[in-house]
Coordinates of C-alpha atoms in Angstrom, one line a residue:
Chain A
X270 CA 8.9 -9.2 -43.1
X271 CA 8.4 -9.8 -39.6
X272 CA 5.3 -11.4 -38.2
X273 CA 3.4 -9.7 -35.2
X274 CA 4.2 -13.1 -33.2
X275 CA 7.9 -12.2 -33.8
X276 CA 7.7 -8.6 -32.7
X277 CA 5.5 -9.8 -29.8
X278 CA 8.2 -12.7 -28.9
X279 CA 10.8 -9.3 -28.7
X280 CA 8.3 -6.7 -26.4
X281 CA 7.9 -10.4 -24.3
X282 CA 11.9 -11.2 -23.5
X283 CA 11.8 -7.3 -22.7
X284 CA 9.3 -7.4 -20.3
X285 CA 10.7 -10.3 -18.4
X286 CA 14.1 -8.6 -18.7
X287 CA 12.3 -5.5 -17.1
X288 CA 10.9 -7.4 -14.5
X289 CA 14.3 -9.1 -13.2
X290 CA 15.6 -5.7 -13.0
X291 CA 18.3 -6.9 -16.3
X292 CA 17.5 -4.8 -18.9
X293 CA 20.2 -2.1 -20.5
X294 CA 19.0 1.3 -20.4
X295 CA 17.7 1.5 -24.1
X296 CA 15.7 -1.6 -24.1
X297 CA 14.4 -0.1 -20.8
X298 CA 13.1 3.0 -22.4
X299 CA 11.9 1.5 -25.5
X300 CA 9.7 -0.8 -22.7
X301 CA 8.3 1.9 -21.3
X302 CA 7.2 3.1 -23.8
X303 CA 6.1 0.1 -25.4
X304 CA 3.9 -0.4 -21.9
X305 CA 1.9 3.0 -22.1
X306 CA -0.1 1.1 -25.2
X307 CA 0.5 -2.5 -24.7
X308 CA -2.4 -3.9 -22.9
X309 CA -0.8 -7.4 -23.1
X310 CA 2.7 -6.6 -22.2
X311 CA 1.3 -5.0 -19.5
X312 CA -0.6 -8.5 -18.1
X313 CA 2.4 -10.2 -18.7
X314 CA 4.8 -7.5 -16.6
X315 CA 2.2 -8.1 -13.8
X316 CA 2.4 -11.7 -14.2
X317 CA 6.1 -11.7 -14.2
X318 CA 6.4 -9.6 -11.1
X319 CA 3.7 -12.4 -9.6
X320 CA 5.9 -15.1 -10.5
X321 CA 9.2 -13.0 -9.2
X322 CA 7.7 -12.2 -5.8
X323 CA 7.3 -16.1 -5.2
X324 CA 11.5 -16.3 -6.4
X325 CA 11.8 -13.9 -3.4
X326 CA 10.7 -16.9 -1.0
X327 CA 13.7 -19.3 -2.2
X328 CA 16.2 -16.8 -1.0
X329 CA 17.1 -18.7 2.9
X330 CA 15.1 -17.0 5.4
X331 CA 17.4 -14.7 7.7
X332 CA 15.5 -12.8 10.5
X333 CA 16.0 -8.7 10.3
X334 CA 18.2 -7.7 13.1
X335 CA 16.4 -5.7 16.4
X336 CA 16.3 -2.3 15.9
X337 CA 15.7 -2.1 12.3
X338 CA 11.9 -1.2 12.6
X339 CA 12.7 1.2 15.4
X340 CA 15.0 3.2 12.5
X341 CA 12.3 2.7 10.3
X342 CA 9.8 4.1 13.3
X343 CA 12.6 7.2 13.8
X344 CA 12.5 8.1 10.3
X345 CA 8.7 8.5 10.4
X346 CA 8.2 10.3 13.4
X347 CA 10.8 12.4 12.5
X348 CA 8.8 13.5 9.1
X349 CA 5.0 12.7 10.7
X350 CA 5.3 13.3 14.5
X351 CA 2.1 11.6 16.1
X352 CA 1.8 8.6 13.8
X353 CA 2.9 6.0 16.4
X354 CA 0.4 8.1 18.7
X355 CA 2.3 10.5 20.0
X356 CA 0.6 14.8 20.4
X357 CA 1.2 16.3 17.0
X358 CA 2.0 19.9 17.4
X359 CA -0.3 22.3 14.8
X360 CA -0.3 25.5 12.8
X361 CA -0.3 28.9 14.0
X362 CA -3.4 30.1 14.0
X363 CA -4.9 32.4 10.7
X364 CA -6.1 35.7 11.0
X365 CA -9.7 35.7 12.1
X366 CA -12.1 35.9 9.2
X367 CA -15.9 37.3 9.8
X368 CA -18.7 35.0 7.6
X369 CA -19.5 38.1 5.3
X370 CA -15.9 37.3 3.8
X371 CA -16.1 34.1 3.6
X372 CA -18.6 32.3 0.8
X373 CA -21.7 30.7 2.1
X374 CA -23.5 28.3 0.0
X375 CA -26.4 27.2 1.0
X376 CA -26.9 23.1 0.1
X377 CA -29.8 23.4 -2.1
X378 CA -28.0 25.1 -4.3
X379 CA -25.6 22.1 -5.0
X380 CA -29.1 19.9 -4.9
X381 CA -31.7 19.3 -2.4
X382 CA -30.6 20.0 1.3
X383 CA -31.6 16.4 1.9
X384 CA -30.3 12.9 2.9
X385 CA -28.9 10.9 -0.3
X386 CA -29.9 7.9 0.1
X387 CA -26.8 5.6 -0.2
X388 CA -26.6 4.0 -3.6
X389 CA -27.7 0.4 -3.7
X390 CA -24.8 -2.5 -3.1
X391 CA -23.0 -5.1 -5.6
X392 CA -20.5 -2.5 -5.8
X393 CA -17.9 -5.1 -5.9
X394 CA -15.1 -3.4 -5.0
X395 CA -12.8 -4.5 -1.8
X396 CA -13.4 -1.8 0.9
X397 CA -10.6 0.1 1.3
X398 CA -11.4 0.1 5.2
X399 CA -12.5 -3.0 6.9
X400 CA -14.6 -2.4 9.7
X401 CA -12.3 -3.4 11.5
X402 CA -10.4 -0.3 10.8
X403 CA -12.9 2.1 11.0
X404 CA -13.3 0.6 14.7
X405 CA -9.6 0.8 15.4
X406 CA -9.9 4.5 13.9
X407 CA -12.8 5.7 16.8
X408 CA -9.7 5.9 19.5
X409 CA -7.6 8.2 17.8
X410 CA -9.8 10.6 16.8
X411 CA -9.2 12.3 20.2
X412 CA -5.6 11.5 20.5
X413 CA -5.0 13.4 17.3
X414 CA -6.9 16.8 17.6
X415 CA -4.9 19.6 17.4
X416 CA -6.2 23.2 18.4
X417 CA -9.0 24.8 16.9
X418 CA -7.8 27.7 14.4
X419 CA -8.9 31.1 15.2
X420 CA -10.7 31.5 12.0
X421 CA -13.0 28.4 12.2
X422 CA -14.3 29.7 15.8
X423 CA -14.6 33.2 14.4
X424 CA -16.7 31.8 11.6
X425 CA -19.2 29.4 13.5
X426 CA -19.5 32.1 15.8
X427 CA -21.3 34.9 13.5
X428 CA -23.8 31.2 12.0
X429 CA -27.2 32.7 12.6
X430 CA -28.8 29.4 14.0
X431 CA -30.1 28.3 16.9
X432 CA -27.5 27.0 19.3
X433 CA -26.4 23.7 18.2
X434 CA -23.1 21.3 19.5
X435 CA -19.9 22.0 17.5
X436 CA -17.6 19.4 16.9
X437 CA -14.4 19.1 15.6
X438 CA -13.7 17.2 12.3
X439 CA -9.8 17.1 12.8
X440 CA -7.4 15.5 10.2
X441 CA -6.5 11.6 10.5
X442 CA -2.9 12.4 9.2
X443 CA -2.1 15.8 11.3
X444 CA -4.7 16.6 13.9
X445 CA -5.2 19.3 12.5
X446 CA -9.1 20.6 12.5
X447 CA -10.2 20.9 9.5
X448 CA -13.5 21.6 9.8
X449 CA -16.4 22.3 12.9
X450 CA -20.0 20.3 12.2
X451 CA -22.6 22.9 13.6
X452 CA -25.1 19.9 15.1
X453 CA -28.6 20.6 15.8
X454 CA -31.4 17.7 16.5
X455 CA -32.6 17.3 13.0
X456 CA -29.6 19.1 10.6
X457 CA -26.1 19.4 10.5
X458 CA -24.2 22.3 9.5
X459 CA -20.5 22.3 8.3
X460 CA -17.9 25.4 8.4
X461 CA -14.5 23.8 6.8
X462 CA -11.0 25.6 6.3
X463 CA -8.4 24.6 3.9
X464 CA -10.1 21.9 2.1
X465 CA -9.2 21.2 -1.2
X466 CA -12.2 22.1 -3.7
X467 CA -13.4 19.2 -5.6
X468 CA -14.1 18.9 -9.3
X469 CA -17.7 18.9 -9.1
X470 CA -18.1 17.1 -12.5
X471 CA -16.8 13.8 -11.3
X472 CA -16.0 14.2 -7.2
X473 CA -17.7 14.7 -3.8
X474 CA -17.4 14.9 -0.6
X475 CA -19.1 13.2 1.8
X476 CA -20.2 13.2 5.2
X477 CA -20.6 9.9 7.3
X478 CA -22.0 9.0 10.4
X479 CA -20.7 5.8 12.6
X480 CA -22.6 4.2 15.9
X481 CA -20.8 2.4 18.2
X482 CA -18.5 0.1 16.1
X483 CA -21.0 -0.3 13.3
X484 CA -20.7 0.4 9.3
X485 CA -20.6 3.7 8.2
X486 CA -23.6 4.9 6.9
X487 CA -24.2 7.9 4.2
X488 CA -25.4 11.7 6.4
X489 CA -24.7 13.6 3.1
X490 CA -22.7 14.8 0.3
X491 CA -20.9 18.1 -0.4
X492 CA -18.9 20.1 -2.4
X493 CA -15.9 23.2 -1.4
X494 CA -15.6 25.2 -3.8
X495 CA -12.9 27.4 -2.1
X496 CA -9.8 26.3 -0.1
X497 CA -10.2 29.3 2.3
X498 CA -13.3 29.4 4.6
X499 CA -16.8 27.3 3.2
X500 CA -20.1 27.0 4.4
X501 CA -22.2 24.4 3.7
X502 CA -25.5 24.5 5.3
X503 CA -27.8 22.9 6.7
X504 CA -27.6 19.2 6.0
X505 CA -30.5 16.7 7.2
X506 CA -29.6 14.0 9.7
X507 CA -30.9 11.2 8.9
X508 CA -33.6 9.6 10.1
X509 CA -33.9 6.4 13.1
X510 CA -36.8 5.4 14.5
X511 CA -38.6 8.1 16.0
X512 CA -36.6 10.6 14.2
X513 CA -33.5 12.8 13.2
X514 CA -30.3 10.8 14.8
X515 CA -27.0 12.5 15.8
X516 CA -23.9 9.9 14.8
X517 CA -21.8 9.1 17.4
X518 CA -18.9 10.0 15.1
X519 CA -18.8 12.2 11.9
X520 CA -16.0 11.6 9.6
X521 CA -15.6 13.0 5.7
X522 CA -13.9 11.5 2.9
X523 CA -13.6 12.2 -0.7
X524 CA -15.4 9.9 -3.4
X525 CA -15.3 9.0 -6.9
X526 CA -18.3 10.3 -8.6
X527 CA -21.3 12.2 -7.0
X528 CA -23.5 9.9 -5.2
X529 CA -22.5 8.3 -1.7
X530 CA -21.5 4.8 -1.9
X531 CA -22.8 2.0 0.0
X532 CA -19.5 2.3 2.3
X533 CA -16.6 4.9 2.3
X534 CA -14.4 3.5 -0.6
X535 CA -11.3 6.5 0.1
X536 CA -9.4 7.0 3.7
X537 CA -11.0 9.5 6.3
X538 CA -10.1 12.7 5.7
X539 CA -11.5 14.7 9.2
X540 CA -13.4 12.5 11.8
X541 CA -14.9 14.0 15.5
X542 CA -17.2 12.9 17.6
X543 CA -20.2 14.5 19.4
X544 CA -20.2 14.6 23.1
Chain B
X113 CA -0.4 -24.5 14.7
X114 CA -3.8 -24.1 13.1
X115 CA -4.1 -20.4 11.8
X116 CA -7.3 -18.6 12.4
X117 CA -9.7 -18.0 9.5
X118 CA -9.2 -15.4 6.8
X119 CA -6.5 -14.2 8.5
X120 CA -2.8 -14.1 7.1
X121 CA 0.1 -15.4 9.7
X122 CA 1.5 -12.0 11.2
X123 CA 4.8 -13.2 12.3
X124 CA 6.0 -11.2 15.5
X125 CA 7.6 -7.8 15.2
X126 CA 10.9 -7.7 15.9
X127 CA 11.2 -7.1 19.8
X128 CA 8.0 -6.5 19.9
X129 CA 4.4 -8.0 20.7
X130 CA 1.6 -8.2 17.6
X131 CA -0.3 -5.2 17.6
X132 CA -4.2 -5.8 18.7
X133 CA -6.5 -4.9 15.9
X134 CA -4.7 -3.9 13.2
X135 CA -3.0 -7.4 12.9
X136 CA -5.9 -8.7 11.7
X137 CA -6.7 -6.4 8.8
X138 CA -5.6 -7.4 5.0
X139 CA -3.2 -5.9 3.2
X140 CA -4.8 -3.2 1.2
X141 CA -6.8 -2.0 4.4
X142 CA -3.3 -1.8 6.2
X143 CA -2.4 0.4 3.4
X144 CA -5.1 2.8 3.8
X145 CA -4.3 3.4 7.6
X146 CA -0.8 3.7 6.4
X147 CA -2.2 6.8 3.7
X148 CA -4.3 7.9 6.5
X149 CA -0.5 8.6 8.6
X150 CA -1.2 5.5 10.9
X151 CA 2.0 4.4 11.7
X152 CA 1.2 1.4 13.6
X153 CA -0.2 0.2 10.3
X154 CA 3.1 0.2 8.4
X155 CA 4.3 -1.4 11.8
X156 CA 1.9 -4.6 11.2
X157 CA 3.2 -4.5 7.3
X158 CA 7.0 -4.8 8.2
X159 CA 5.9 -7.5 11.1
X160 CA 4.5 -9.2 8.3
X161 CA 7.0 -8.9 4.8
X162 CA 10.1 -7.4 6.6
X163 CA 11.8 -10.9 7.2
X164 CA 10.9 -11.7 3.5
X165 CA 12.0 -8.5 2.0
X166 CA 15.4 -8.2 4.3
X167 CA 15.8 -11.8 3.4
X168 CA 16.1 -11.0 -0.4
X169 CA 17.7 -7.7 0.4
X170 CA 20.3 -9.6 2.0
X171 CA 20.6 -12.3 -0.5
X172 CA 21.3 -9.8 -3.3
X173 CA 23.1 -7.7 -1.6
X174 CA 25.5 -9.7 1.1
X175 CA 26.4 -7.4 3.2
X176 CA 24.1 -6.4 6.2
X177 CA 24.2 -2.8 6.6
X178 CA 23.2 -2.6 2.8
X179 CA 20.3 -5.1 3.3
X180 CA 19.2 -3.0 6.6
X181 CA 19.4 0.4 4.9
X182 CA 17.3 -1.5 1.4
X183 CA 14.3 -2.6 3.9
X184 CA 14.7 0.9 5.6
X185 CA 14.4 2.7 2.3
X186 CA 11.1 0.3 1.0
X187 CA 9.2 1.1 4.5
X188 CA 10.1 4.7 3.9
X189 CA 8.8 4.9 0.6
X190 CA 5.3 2.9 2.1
X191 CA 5.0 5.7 4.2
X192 CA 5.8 8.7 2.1
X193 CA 4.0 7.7 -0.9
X194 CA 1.5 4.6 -0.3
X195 CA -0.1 5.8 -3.2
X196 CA 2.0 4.1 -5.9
X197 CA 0.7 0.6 -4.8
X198 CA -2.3 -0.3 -7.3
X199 CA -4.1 -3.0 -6.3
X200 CA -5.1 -3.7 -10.2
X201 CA -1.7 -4.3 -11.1
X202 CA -1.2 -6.8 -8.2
X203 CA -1.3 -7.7 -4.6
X204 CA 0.6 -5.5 -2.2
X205 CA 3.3 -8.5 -1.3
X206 CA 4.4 -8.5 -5.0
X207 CA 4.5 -4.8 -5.1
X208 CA 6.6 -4.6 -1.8
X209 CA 9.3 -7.8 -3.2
X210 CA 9.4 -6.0 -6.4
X211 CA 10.4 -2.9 -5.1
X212 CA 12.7 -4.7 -2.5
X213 CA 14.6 -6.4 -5.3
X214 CA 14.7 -3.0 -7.4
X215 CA 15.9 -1.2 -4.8
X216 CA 18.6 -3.9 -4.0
X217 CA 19.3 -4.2 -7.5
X218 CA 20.2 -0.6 -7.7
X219 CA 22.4 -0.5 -4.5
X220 CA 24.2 -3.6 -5.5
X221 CA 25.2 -1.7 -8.4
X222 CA 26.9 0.8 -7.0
X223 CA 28.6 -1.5 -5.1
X224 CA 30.8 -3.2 -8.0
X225 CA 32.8 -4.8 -5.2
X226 CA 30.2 -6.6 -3.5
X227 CA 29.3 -8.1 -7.3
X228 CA 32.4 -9.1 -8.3
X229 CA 32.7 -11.3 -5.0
X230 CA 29.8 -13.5 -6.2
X231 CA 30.6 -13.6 -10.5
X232 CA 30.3 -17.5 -10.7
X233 CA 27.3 -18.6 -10.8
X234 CA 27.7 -21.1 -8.3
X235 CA 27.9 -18.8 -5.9
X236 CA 24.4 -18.1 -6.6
X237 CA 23.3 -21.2 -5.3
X238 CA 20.4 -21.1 -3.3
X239 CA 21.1 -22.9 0.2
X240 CA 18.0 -23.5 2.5
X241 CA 18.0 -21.7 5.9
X242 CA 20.3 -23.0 8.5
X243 CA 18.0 -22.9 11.6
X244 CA 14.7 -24.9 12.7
X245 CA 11.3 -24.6 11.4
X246 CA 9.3 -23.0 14.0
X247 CA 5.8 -23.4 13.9
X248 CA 5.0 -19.1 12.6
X249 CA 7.8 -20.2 9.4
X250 CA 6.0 -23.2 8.3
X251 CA 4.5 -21.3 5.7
X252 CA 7.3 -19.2 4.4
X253 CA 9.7 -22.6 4.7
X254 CA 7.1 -24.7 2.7
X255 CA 6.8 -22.3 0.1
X256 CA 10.5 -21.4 0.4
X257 CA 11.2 -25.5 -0.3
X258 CA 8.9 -25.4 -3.3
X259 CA 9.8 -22.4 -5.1
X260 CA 13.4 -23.7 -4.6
X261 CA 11.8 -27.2 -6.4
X262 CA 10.7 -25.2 -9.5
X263 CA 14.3 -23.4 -10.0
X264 CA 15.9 -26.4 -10.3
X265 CA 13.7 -28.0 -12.2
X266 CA 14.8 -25.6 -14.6
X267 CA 17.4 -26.5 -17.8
X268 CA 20.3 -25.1 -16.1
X269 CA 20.8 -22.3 -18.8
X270 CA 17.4 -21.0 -17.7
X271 CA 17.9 -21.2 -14.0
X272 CA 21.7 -19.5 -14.3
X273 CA 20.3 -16.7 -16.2
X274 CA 17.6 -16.1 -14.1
X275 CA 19.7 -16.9 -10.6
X276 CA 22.3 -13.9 -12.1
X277 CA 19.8 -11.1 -12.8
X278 CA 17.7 -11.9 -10.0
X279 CA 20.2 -12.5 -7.0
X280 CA 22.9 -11.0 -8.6
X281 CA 21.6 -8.0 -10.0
X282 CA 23.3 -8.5 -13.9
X283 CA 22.1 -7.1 -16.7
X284 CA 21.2 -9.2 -19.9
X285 CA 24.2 -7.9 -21.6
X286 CA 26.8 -8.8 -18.2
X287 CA 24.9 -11.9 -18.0
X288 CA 25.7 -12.7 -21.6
X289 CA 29.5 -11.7 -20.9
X290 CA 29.5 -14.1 -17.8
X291 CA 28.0 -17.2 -20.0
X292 CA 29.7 -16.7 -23.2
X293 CA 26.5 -16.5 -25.0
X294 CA 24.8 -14.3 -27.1
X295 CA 22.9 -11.4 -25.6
X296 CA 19.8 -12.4 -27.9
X297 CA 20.0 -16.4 -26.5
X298 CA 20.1 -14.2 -22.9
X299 CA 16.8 -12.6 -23.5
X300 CA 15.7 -15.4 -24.7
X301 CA 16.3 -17.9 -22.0
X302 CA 15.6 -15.8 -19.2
X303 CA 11.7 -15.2 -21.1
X304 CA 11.6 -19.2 -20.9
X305 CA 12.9 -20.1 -17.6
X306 CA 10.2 -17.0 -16.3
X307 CA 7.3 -18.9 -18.3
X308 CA 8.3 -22.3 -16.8
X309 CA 8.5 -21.3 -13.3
X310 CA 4.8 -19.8 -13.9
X311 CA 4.1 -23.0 -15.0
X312 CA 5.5 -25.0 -11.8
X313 CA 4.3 -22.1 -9.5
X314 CA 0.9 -21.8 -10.9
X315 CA -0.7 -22.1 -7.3
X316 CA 1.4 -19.8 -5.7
X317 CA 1.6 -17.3 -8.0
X318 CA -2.3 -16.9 -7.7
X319 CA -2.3 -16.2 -4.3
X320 CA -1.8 -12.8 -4.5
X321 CA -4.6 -12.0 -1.5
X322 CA -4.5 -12.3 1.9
X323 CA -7.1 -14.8 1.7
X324 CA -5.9 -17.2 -1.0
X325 CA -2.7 -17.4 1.1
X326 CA -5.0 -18.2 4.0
X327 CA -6.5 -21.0 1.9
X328 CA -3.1 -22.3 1.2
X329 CA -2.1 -22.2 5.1
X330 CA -5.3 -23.8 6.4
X331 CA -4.3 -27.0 3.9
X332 CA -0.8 -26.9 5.0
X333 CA -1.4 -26.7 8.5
X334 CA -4.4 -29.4 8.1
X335 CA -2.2 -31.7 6.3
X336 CA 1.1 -31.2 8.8
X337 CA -1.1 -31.6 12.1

């Protein structure tokens, strides 16, 4: 009968055949699907690969020739025009849409129309954007903004408000606007087209404000139900000193569960700044 | 040259000056600009793994144009889909070399004629790099010079059948045609000479951050100056 240790010792010389790349194609599928329920083959696949990215280092050092990044750099302008900075051309413009046909949700009905307070640290999780980042991030948002669609300006228009600043939230990837914040002195507004509704059960979206080259911090958190035209209303600023503050840039990204965290944990999503 | 704290050596793009702000960012922040379309981003990453992953490219796969178009295709894949990097399963320089060597592995496949050129395992052999040190390649030299160390510090069954698969881009069952040895002694020794080298790379292997690599550079360039 064989012992567990022996039919450990096989799923073992498999995974480090796996790792070196050396395995025939049936022991490779029989891995794989070993893996999906082997919690230690798994470590020791990781461990391998750890050990076989230092191997990598005794290979002689040769230097890439010039050029090669610049094919690399083709290729990716040529799929993502704009990422090396460059304009980014944008869609054609939808047909205009008036509010009525659009939904419009009114925050409280989500939960109260007021600032969540950010949940408190020891998250210990590795930001997935430095400050730094977010700092290098405040000089593209301009250079990226494409047009504003037809259907966005059609819709802030017919917002029965008093007249507040609209801004831009355009996309970090495209330019494209995805969304206009309706700013007032003490509430924010947002009018958003073609973002992907979240699952409400588990997601949210969520609204930050940045000064200067400080940490994010928490404005609010939202939810789209629709990916055509969404309203979400009247979100408080939040509060500084003598009062409601405008941030100096708005950005949204899309978080695991439905509280904001200390610190945006996903990429930026749209980002704009108020004049 | 004393390296900055908490910062990783960015070695200089090729033709090109180090980009301001970005350079200093780890790894998995670098990898969020990239998902974010920053393309300067991925520019930092190949400034800083694409001498080490068109080194091994090159290694496996001799000829240049191969090696170029390997790198070319791992960048690409950054860009297009970032998202198959998890950080829980590793740190992004072992996720990059692994799917360098993969991809080399595969191309140096279809190219039966650049394998058959290097069958004997002594043409395998790992010679160190032919030019000088410079001060930016300490690091990747010392590290290069130790790694080496625990190959050959392997039983030379171990270190051939490791040295074939890995450079060489064998399976288990060619390696076992090669060495005149069972395919089971194969599997076998290559699952050895992998636990040894863990063993004798123990240090290096946990520097899979940014920062532990940091460490490592701040005692190297402390005890060289």
């Amino acid at each position: 009968m064989t012992s567990p240790h022996d039919d450990h010792s096989r799923w073992s010389e498999l995974v480090s055949g796996y790792a070196l790349s050396a395995l025939e194609p049936e022991d490779e599928a029989d891995l794989l699907q070993h893996l999906t329920s082997c919690a230690r083959c798994t470590r020791e696949l990781v461990a391998a690969r750890d050990v076989l990215a230092q191997l990598a280092y005794a290979a002689p050092l040769v230097e890439p020739p010039p050029g090669l990044f610049d094919r690399i750099r083709a290729e990716v302008e040529a799929s993502s025009p704009g990422a090396f900075d460059e304009p980014v051309p944008v869609a054609p413009p939808a047909a205009p849409l008036s509010l009525d046909e659009a939904r419009d949700r009114r925050a409280t009905r989500r939960g109260p129309a007021t600032r969540w307070l950010s949940v408190a640290a020891g998250v210990a999780l590795a930001a997935v954007v430095a400050l730094g980042a977010w700092n290098v991030s405040l000089q593209r948002d301009r250079d990226r903004q494409g047009d504003i669609s037809a259907a966005l300006q059609s819709a802030v228009s017919t917002l029965e408000s008093a007249p507040g600043q609209t801004v831009p939230l355009a996309s970090a990837k495209t330019g494209r606007v995805g969304a206009l914040a309706v700013v007032h002195s003490d509430r924010i507004s947002l009018v958003v087209d073609g973002m992907r509704p979240n699952d409400a059960s588990s997601t949210t979206y969520v609204l930050w404000g940045q000064d200067g080259t400080g940490a994010p911090y928490g404005v609010a958190a939202f939810d789209v139900d629709t990916d055509g035209i969404d309203v979400i209303r009247d979100l408080a600023l939040p509060l500084a000193g003598t009062g409601p503050k405008v941030p100096e840039r708005l950005m949204v990204t899309q978080e695991q569960g439905r509280a904001i965290p200390a610190s945006p944990l996903t990429p930026v999503l749209m980002a704009g700044r108020p004049a | 040259m004393t390296l900055p704290p908490g910062r990783t050596s960015a070695p200089r793009p090729s033709g090109g000056q180090p980009l301001p702000g970005l350079s200093g960012l780890d790894d998995r922040t670098l990898v969020a600009h990239v998902s974010e379309g920053d393309g300067r981003a991925l520019e930092v990453l190949y400034a800083r793994y694409g001498r080490a992953c068109y080194s091994l490219a090159k290694r496996i796969l001799v000829d240049e144009q191969l090696a170029q178009d390997c790198v070319q295709e791992v960048f690409l894949t950054i860009w297009r889909d970032s998202s198959r990097f998890d950080p829980t399963k590793g740190g992004f320089s072992t996720w990059l070399l692994s799917m360098t060597h993969h991809k080399a592995v595969d191309a140096v496949r279809r190219e039966e004629t650049q394998r058959k050129r290097r069958a004997a395992p002594d043409a395998l052999e790992l010679e160190e790099s032919d030019g000088p040190a410079v001060e930016d390649e300490v690091w990747s030299t010392l590290r290069g010079e130790r790694v080496r160390a625990a190959l050959q510090s392997l039983p030379e069954p171990q270190r051939h059948a490791l040295t074939l698969a890995y450079f060489g881009g064998y399976t288990q069952r060619e390696i076992a045609g090669i060495t005149k040895t069972p395919l089971g002694t194969v599997k076998t020794r290559m699952l050895a000479g992998m636990q040894r080298m863990k063993l004798g790379l123990d240090s290096l292997s946990r520097a899979s951050t940014s920062s532990e690599i940091d460490d490592i550079q701040r005692g190297l360039a402390g005890g060289a100056s």
